[in-house]
Coordinates of N, CA and C in Angstrom, one line a residue:
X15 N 10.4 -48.7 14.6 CA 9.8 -47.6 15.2 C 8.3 -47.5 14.7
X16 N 7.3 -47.3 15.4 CA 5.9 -47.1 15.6 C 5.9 -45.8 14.7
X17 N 4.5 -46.0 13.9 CA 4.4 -44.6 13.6 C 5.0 -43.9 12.6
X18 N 5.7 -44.8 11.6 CA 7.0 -44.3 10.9 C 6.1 -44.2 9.3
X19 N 6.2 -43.1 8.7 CA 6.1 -42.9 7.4 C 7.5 -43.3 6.6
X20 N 8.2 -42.4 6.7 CA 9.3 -42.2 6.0 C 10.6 -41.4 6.3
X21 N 11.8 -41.9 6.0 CA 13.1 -41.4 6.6 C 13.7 -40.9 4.9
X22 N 14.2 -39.4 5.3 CA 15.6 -38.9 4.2 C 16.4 -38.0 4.7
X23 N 17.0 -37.9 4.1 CA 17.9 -36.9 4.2 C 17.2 -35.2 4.5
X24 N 18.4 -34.2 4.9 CA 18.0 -32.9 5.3 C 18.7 -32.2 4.3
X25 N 18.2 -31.0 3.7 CA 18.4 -30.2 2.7 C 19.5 -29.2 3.1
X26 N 20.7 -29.2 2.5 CA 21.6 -27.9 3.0 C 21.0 -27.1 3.4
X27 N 20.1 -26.1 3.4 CA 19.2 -25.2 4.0 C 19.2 -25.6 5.2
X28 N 18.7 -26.6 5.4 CA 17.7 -27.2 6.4 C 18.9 -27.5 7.4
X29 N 20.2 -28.3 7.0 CA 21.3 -28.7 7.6 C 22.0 -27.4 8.2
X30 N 22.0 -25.8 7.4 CA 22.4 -24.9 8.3 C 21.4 -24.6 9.4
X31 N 20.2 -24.1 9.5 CA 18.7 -24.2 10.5 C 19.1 -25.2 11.2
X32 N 19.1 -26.3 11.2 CA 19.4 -27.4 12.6 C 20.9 -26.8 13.0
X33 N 21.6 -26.5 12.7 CA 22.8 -26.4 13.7 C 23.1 -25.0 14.3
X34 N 22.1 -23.8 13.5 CA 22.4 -23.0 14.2 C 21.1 -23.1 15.4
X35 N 20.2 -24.1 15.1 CA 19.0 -24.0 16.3 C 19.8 -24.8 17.4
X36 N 20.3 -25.6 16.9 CA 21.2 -26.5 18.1 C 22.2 -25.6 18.9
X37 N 22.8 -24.4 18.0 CA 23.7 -23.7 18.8 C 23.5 -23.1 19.6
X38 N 22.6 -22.0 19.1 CA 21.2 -21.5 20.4 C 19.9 -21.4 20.8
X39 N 20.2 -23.0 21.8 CA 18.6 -23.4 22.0 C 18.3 -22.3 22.9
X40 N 16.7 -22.2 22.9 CA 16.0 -21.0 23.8 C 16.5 -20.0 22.9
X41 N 16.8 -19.3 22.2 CA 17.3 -18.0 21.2 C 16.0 -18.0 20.4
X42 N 15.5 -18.6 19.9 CA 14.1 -18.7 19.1 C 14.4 -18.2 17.7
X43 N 15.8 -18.7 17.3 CA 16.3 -18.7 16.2 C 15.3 -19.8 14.7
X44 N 14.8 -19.6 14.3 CA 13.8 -20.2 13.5 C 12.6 -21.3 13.9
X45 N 12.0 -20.1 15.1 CA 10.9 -20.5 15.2 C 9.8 -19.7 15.0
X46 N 9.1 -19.8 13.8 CA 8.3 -18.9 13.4 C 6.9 -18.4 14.3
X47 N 6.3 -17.5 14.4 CA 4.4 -17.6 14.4 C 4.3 -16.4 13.5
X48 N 2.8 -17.3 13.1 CA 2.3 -16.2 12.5 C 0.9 -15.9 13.3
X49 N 0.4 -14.3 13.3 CA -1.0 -13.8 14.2 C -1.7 -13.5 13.7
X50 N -2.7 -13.7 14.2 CA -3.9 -13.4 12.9 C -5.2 -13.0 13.7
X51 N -6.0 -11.8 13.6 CA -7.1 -11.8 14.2 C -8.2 -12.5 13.4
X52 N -9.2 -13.0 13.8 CA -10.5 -13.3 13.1 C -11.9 -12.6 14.1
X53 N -12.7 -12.2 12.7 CA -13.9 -11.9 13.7 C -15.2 -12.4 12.6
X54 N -15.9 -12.5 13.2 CA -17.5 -12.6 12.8 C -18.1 -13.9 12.6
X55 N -18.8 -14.5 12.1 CA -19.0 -16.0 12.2 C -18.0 -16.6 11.5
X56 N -17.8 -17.7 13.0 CA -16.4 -18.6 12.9 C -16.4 -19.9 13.8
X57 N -16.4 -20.2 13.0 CA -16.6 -22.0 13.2 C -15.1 -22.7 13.5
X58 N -14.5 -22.6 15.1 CA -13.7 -23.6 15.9 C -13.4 -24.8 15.3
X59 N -14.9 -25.5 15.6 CA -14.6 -26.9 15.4 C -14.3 -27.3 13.3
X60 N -14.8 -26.3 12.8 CA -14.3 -26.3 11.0 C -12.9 -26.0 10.9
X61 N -12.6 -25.1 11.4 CA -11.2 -24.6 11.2 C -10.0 -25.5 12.1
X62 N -10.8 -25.9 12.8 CA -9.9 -26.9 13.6 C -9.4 -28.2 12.4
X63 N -10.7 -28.9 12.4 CA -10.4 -29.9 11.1 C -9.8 -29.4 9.9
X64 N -9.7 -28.0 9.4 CA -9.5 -28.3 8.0 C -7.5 -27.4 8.2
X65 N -7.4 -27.6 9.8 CA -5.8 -27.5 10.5 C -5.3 -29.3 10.2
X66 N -6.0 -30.0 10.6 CA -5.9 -31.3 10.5 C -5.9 -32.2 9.1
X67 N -6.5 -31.6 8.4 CA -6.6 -32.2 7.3 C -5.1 -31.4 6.8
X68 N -4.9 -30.0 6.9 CA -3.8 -29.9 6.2 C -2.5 -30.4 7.1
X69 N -2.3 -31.0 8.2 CA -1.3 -31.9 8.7 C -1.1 -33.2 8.2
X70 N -2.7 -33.6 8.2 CA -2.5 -35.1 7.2 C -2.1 -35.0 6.0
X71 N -2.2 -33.9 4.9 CA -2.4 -34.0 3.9 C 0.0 -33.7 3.6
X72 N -0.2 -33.3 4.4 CA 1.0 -32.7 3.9 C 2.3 -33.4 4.8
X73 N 3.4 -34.6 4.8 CA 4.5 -35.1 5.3 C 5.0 -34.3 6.2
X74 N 5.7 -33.5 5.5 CA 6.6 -32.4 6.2 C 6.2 -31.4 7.4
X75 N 5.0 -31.3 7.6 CA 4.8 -30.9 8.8 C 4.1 -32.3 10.0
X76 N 4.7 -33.2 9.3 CA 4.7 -34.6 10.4 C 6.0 -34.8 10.8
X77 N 6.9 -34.1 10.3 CA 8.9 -34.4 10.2 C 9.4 -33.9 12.1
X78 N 9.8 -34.9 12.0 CA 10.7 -34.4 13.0 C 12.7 -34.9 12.6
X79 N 13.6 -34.5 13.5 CA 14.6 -34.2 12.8 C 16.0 -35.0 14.3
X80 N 16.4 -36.2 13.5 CA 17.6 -37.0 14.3 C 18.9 -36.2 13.9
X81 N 19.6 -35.8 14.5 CA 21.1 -35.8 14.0 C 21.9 -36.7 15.4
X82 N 21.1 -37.2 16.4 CA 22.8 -37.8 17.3 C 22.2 -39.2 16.9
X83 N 23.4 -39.5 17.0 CA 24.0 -41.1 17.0 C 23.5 -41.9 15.2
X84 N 23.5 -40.9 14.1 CA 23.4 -41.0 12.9 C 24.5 -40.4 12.6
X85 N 24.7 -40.7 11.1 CA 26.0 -40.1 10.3 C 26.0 -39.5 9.7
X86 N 24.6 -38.8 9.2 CA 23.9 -37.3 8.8 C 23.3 -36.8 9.3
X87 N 22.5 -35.8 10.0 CA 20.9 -35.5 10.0 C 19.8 -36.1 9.0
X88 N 18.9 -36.4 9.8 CA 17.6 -37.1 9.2 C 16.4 -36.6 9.6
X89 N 15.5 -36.7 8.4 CA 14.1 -35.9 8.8 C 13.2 -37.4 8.9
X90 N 12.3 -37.7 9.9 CA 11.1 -38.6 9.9 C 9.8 -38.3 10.1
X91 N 9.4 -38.3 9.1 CA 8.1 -38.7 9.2 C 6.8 -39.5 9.9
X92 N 6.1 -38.6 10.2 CA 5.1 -39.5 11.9 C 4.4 -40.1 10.6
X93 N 3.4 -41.1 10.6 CA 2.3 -41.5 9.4 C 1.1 -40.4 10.0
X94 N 0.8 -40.6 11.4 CA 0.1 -39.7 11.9 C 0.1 -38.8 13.1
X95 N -0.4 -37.9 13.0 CA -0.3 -37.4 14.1 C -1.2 -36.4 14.4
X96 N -2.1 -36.1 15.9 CA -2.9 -34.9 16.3 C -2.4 -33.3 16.1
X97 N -3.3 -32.3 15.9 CA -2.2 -31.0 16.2 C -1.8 -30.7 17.5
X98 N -1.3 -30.1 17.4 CA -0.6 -29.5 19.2 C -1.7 -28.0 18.9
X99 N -2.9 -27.8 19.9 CA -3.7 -27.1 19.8 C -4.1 -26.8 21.0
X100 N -4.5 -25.5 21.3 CA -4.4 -24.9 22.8 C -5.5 -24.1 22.4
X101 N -6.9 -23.7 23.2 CA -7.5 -22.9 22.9 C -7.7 -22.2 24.7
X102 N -7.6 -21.3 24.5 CA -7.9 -20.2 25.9 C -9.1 -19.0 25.5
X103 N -9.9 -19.2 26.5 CA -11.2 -18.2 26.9 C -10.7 -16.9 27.3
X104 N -10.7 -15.9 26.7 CA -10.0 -14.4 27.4 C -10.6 -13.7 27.6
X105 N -12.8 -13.9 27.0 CA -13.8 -12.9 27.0 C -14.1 -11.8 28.2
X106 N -13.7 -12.6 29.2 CA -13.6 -12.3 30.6 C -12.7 -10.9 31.1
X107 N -11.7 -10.9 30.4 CA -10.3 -9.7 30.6 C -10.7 -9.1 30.1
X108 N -10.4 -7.4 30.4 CA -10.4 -6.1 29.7 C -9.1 -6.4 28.5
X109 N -9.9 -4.9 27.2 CA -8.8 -5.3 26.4 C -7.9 -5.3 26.7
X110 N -7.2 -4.5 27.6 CA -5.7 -4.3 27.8 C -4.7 -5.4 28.5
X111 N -5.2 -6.2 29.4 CA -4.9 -7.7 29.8 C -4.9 -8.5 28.8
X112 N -5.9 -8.7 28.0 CA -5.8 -9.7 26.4 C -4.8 -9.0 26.0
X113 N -4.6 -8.1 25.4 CA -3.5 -7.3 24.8 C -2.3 -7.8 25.3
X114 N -2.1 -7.9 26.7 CA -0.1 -8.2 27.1 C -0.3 -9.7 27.4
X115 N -1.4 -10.2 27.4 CA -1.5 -11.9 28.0 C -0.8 -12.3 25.9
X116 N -1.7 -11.5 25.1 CA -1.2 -12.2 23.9 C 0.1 -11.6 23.9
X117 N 0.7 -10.8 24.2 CA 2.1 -10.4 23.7 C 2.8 -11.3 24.4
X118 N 2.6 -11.4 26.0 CA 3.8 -12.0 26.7 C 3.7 -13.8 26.3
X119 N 2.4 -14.1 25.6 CA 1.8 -16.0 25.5 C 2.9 -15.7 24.2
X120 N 3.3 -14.8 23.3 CA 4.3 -14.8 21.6 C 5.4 -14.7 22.4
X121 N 5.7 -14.0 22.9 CA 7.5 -13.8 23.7 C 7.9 -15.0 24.0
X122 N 6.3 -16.2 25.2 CA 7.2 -17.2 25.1 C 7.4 -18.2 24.5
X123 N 6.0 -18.5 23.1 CA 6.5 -19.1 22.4 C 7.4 -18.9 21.3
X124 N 8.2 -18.1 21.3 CA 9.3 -17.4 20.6 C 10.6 -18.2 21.0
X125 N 10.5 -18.0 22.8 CA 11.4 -18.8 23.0 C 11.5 -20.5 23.5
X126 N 10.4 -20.6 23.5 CA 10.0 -22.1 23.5 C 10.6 -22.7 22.6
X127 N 10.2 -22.5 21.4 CA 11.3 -23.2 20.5 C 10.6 -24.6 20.2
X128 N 11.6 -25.3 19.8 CA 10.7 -26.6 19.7 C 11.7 -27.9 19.9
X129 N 11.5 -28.8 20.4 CA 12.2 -30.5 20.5 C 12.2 -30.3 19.1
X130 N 13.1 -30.4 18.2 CA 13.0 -30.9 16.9 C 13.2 -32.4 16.9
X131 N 13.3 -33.2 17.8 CA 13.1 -34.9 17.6 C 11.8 -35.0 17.8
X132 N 11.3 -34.2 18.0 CA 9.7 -34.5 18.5 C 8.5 -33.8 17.3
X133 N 8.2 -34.6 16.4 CA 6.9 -34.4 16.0 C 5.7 -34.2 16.5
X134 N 5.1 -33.2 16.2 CA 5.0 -32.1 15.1 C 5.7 -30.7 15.7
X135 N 6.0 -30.1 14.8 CA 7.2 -29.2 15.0 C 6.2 -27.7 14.4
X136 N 5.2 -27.9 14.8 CA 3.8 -27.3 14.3 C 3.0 -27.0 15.5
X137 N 2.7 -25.6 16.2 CA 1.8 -25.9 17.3 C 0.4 -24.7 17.1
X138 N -1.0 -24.5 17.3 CA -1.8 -23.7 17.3 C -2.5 -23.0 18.5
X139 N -2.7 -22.0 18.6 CA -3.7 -21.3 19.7 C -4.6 -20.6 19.1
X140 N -5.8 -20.7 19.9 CA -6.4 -19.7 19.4 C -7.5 -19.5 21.1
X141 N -7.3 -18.2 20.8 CA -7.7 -17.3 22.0 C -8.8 -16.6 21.6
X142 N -9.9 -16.8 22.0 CA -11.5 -16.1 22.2 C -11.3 -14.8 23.2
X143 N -11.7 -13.7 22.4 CA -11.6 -12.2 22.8 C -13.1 -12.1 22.9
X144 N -13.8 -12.3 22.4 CA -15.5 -11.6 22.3 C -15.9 -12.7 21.7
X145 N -17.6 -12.2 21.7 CA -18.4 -13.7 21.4 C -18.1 -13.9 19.9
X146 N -17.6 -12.8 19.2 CA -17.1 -13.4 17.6 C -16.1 -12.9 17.3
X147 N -14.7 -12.8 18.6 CA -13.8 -12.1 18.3 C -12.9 -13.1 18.7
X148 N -11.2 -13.5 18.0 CA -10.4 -14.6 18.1 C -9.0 -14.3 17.6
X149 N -8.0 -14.7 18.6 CA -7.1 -14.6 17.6 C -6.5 -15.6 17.7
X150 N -5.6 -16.0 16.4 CA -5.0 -17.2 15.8 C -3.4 -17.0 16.0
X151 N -2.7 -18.0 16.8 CA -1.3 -18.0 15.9 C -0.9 -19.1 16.0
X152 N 0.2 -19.4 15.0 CA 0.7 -20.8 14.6 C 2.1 -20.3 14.1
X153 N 2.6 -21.4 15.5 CA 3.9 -21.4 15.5 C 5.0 -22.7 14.8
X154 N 5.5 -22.5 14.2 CA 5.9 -23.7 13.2 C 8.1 -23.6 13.4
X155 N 8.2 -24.5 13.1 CA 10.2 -24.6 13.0 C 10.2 -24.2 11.6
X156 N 11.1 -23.4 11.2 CA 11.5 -22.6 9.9 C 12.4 -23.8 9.0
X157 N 12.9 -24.9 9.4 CA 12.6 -26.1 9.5 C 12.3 -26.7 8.3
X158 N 10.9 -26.5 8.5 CA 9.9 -27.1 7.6 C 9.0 -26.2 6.6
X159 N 9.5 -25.3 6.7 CA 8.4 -24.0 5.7 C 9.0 -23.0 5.4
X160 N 9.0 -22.9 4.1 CA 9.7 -21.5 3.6 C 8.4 -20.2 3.5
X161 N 8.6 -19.3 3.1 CA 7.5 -18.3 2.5 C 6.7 -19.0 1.6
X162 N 7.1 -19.3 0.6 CA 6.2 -20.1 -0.5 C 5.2 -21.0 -0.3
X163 N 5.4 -21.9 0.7 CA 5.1 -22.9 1.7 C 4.2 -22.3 2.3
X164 N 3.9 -21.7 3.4 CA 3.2 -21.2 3.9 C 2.4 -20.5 2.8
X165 N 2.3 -20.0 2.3 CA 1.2 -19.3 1.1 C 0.3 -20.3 0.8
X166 N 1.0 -21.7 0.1 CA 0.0 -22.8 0.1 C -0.6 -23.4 1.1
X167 N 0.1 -23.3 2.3 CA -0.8 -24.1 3.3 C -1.8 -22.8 3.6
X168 N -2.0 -22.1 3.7 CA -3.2 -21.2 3.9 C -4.1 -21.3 2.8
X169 N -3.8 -21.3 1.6 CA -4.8 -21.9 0.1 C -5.6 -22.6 0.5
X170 N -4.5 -24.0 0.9 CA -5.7 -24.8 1.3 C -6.1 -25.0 2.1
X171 N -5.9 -24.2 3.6 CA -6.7 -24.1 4.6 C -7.9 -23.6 4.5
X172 N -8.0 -22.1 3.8 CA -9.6 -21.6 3.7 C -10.5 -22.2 2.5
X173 N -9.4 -23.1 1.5 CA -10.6 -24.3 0.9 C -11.2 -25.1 1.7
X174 N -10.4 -25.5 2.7 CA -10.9 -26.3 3.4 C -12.3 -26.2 4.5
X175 N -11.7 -25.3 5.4 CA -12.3 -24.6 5.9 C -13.4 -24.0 5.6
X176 N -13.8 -23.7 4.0 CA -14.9 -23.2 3.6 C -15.7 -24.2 3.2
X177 N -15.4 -25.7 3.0 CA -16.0 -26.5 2.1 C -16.5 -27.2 3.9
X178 N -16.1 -27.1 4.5 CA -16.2 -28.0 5.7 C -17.6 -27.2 6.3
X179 N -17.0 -25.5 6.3 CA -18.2 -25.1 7.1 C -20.0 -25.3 6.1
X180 N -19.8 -25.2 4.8 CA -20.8 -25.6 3.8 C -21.2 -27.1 3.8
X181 N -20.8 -27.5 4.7 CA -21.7 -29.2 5.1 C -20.8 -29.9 3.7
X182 N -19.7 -29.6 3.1 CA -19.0 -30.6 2.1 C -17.6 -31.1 2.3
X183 N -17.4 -32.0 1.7 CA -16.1 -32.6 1.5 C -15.4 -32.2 0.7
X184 N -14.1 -32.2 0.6 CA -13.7 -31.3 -0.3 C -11.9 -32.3 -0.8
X185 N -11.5 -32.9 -1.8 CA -10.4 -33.4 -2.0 C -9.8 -32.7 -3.0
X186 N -8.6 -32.2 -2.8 CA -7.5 -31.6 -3.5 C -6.5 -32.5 -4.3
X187 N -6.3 -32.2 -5.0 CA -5.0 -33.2 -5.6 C -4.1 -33.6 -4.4
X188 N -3.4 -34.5 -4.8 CA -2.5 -35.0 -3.4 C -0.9 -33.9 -3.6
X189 N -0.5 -33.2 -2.2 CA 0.8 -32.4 -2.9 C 2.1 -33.3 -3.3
X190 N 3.1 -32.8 -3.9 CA 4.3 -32.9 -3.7 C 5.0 -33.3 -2.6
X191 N 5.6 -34.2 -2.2 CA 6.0 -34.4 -1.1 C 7.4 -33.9 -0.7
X192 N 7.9 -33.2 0.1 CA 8.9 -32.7 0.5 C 10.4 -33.6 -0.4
X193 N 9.5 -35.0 0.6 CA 10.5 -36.5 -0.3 C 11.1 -35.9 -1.5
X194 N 10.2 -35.3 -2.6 CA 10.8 -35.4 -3.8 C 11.9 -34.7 -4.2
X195 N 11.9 -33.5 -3.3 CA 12.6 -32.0 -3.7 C 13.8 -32.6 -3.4
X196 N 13.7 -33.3 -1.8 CA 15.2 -33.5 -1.5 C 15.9 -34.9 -2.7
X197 N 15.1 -35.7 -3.7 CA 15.5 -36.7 -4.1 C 16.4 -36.0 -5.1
X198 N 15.4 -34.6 -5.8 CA 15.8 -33.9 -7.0 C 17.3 -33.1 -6.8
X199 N 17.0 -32.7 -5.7 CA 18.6 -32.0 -4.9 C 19.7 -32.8 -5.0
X200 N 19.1 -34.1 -4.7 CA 20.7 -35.1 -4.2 C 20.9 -35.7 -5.8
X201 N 20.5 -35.2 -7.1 CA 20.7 -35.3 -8.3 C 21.7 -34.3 -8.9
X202 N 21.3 -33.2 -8.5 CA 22.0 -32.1 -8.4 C 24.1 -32.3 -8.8
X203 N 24.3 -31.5 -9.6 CA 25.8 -31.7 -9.9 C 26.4 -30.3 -8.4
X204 N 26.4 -31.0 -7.8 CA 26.9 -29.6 -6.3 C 27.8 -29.0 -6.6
X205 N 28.9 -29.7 -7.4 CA 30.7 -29.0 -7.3 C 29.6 -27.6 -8.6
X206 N 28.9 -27.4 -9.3 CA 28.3 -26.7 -10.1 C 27.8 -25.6 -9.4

């Protein structure tokens, strides 16, 4: 297989979340977004990259997820991959059109859901309201990200994001890899 980082196992967690997404697809049973307005000077093409750098930087939102014709569920890892990024012009609409265009654009990625065999299981929009007005959402499989998780990946997005728009490069320690948690788990005394 092209493209392959790395193959493990899926985390009991993770093993209930795939079967009940399997049970009801279209339900938008753990498919997260998060919304976010932004305004005032804001740099597209910075925030775009330092989206990218935290996809590179981090496995697990490269994972996509086998369970047929295997004898467990399996998470794989892309080595690389682009974001799934959509940007729409809305300056044009009164607020109240932006208003239900963004409500009804969340309803259907709510139910969109996601191919979980298909990496990245991670998708972005961001929609231009005014010449410095935007809003952000990022829709992700619950999957791949608990609450804790997300805290960090936003850390290091506005490091990033800040060091990028300042004309700098900016390297972080390298994270933990998903890999590890599941290696520490399958250590684990279970009947315990």
């Amino acid at each position: 297989m092209k493209n392959l980082q790395d193959v493990y196992p899926l985390s009991p967690l993770q093993h209930g979340m795939l079967f009940h997404t399997l049970f009801a697809p279209g339900s938008g049973v753990y498919s997260v977004h998060i919304s976010s307005s932004i305004s005032g000077n804001f740099s597209v093409f910075h925030f775009k990259r330092a989206w990218q750098k935290i996809l590179d930087r981090h496995p697990i939102l490269r994972s996509a997820f086998l369970w047929e014709r295997v004898e467990s569920p399996l998470q794989v890892v892309r080595e690389e991959l682009s974001l799934s990024w959509d940007e729409r012009d809305w300056r044009n609409l009164p607020e109240h059109t932006q208003n239900q265009q963004l409500q009804d654009y969340l309803m259907e990625q709510h139910h969109r859901g996601f191919d979980l065999a298909q990496a990245p299981l991670i998708r972005m929009a961001l929609m231009r309201l005014g010449e410095k007005q935007y809003h952000f959402v990022w829709n992700y499989s619950h999957l791949l990200l608990d609450g804790w998780s997300v805290n960090i990946i936003f850390a290091e997005l506005f490091q990033y994001y800040a060091a990028y728009a300042d004309g700098r490069d900016l390297e972080l320690p390298p994270p933990k890899p998903y890999r590890d948690f599941i290696a520490w788990l399958r250590q684990q005394n279970r009947s315990r």
